[in-house]
Amino acid sequence: MATRDPLTLALVYGSTREGRLCDTLVNWAAEQIRDLPDFALQVIDPRDFAVPADFPNAASASVRQLHHRLTKTDAFLVVTPEYNHSFPAILKQVIDISSAAWKAKPVAFISYGGVSGGLRAVEQLRLVYAELHAVTVRNVVSIINAGDEFDAHGRWQSEEQKARAEKRLAQQMAVLGWWAKSLKAGRRLPEFAAVS
Ligand SMILES: Cc1cc2nc3c(=O)[nH]c(=O)nc-3n(C[C@H](O)[C@H](O)[C@H](O)COP(=O)(O)O)c2cc1C
C-alpha cells in the first residue's frame, strides 16, 4: 500500500550511448522498485532534456525542466556504466548543470561494465557528489560483465546473478529510504541554511 507522503525517487540514466545497455538496467531496476510503498518513482533520461555539450550561460527551457525535476526529488538511484575507469561525460554534464538540485540528498548506484562491474565509475562519482553536499550510499548494486548478463530481450542469463542483484537492490533501497527520510527532515531544519 502506498504511503501518504512518499519520497520522490529519481532513477537516473548514466548513459545516452546509441544502443546503450542502460535501458536494460533501468527497466530491470524500475520493475523492482516501482511498487515500493515509500517511493514515488520517476525516470530521468538525459536524452529527454537536450543536455547541451557546452556549459550554458543561461539554461534553456529543457535544462530548467531537468533541474526542476531533480529539485523535486528526495532520493536518487543513478544507473552508470564504466567508461575508461570513470563514468560517462553526459552524466557529469547532467550533474554540473543541476548541481544545486542534489544538495543534502542521498544518491545510490547501480553500476555495470566489464570485470570491475562499474565500481571505478562509482568511486569517482562519490568524489563529485561530496562537492554537492550529496550523500552517497555505501551499498552498490554492481553487475560484472553486464554485456553478457542479459539476452536481447533484457532477460537475465543467470538466475543466480538475478537473485543476487535483486537482493542487493532491496537492501540498498532500504538504506536509501532511511537516508532520504533523514535528509528530508534535515533540510527542513533552520540549521540547513548553514550548508553552503
Ligand atoms: C567509451 C567506453 C569506455 C569503456 N571503458 C570501460 C572501462 O574502463 N572498464 C570497463 O569495465 N568497461 C568499459 N567499457 C564497457 C562498458 O562499461 C559497457 O560496454 C557498458 O555496457 C556500457 O554501457 P552503455 O551501453 O549503457 O553505454 C567502456 C565502454 C565504452 C563505450
mmCIF file of N, CA and C in Angstrom, residues 13-23 44-51 79 81 83 88-91 94 112:
data_model
loop_
_atom_site.group_PDB
_atom_site.id
_atom_site.type_symbol
_atom_site.label_atom_id
_atom_site.label_comp_id
_atom_site.label_asym_id
_atom_site.label_seq_id
_atom_site.Cartn_x
_atom_site.Cartn_y
_atom_site.Cartn_z
ATOM 1 N N TYR A 13 19.422 7.843 -15.700
ATOM 2 C CA TYR A 13 20.280 7.201 -16.708
ATOM 3 C C TYR A 13 21.682 7.821 -16.681
ATOM 4 N N GLY A 14 22.702 6.964 -16.676
ATOM 5 C CA GLY A 14 24.084 7.464 -16.766
ATOM 6 C C GLY A 14 24.635 7.416 -18.176
ATOM 7 N N SER A 15 23.937 6.754 -19.081
ATOM 8 C CA SER A 15 24.432 6.616 -20.461
ATOM 9 C C SER A 15 23.371 7.058 -21.442
ATOM 10 N N THR A 16 23.837 7.783 -22.470
ATOM 11 C CA THR A 16 22.958 8.115 -23.599
ATOM 12 C C THR A 16 23.530 7.500 -24.885
ATOM 13 N N ARG A 17 24.461 6.584 -24.733
ATOM 14 C CA ARG A 17 25.122 5.975 -25.895
ATOM 15 C C ARG A 17 24.093 5.315 -26.818
ATOM 16 N N GLU A 18 24.323 5.410 -28.124
ATOM 17 C CA GLU A 18 23.456 4.685 -29.066
ATOM 18 C C GLU A 18 23.564 3.202 -28.779
ATOM 19 N N GLY A 19 22.452 2.509 -28.670
ATOM 20 C CA GLY A 19 22.454 1.074 -28.393
ATOM 21 C C GLY A 19 22.827 0.758 -26.958
ATOM 22 N N ARG A 20 22.649 1.714 -26.081
ATOM 23 C CA ARG A 20 23.058 1.567 -24.682
ATOM 24 C C ARG A 20 22.430 0.363 -23.973
ATOM 25 N N LEU A 21 23.216 -0.232 -23.099
ATOM 26 C CA LEU A 21 22.704 -1.291 -22.225
ATOM 27 C C LEU A 21 21.915 -0.690 -21.063
ATOM 28 N N CYS A 22 22.121 0.587 -20.844
ATOM 29 C CA CYS A 22 21.489 1.279 -19.711
ATOM 30 C C CYS A 22 19.969 1.080 -19.694
ATOM 31 N N ASP A 23 19.351 0.996 -20.882
ATOM 32 C CA ASP A 23 17.894 0.764 -20.924
ATOM 33 C C ASP A 23 17.532 -0.522 -20.179
ATOM 34 N N ILE A 44 14.589 9.583 -15.061
ATOM 35 C CA ILE A 44 15.210 10.762 -15.678
ATOM 36 C C ILE A 44 16.218 10.284 -16.724
ATOM 37 N N ASP A 45 15.914 10.572 -17.986
ATOM 38 C CA ASP A 45 16.797 10.190 -19.087
ATOM 39 C C ASP A 45 17.325 11.475 -19.735
ATOM 40 N N PRO A 46 18.642 11.703 -19.689
ATOM 41 C CA PRO A 46 19.179 12.942 -20.277
ATOM 42 C C PRO A 46 18.779 13.139 -21.739
ATOM 43 N N ARG A 47 18.475 12.049 -22.434
ATOM 44 C CA ARG A 47 18.024 12.163 -23.834
ATOM 45 C C ARG A 47 16.745 12.974 -23.963
ATOM 46 N N ASP A 48 15.947 13.023 -22.886
ATOM 47 C CA ASP A 48 14.663 13.744 -22.938
ATOM 48 C C ASP A 48 14.828 15.242 -22.713
ATOM 49 N N PHE A 49 16.060 15.692 -22.428
ATOM 50 C CA PHE A 49 16.217 17.082 -21.981
ATOM 51 C C PHE A 49 17.202 17.915 -22.804
ATOM 52 N N ALA A 50 17.609 17.465 -23.950
ATOM 53 C CA ALA A 50 18.522 18.254 -24.795
ATOM 54 C C ALA A 50 19.643 18.857 -23.959
ATOM 55 N N VAL A 51 20.384 17.985 -23.271
ATOM 56 C CA VAL A 51 21.505 18.464 -22.439
ATOM 57 C C VAL A 51 22.597 18.994 -23.375
ATOM 58 N N VAL A 79 22.109 5.006 -12.479
ATOM 59 C CA VAL A 79 22.488 3.767 -13.171
ATOM 60 C C VAL A 79 23.637 4.112 -14.115
ATOM 61 N N PRO A 81 27.304 3.077 -16.277
ATOM 62 C CA PRO A 81 28.362 2.175 -16.738
ATOM 63 C C PRO A 81 29.725 2.778 -16.409
ATOM 64 N N TYR A 83 33.179 3.986 -18.091
ATOM 65 C CA TYR A 83 33.853 4.350 -19.338
ATOM 66 C C TYR A 83 35.284 4.759 -18.966
ATOM 67 N N PRO A 88 30.387 8.136 -17.570
ATOM 68 C CA PRO A 88 30.209 8.840 -18.838
ATOM 69 C C PRO A 88 30.146 10.367 -18.686
ATOM 70 N N ALA A 89 30.680 11.037 -19.696
ATOM 71 C CA ALA A 89 30.715 12.505 -19.686
ATOM 72 C C ALA A 89 29.318 13.106 -19.582
ATOM 73 N N ILE A 90 28.334 12.458 -20.189
ATOM 74 C CA ILE A 90 26.966 13.013 -20.153
ATOM 75 C C ILE A 90 26.451 13.089 -18.718
ATOM 76 N N LEU A 91 26.847 12.130 -17.903
ATOM 77 C CA LEU A 91 26.390 12.143 -16.511
ATOM 78 C C LEU A 91 27.022 13.318 -15.766
ATOM 79 N N VAL A 94 25.139 16.417 -16.754
ATOM 80 C CA VAL A 94 23.847 16.488 -16.053
ATOM 81 C C VAL A 94 24.063 16.999 -14.629
ATOM 82 N N TYR A 112 27.653 -0.945 -13.747
ATOM 83 C CA TYR A 112 27.897 -2.101 -14.617
ATOM 84 C C TYR A 112 29.054 -1.785 -15.553
#
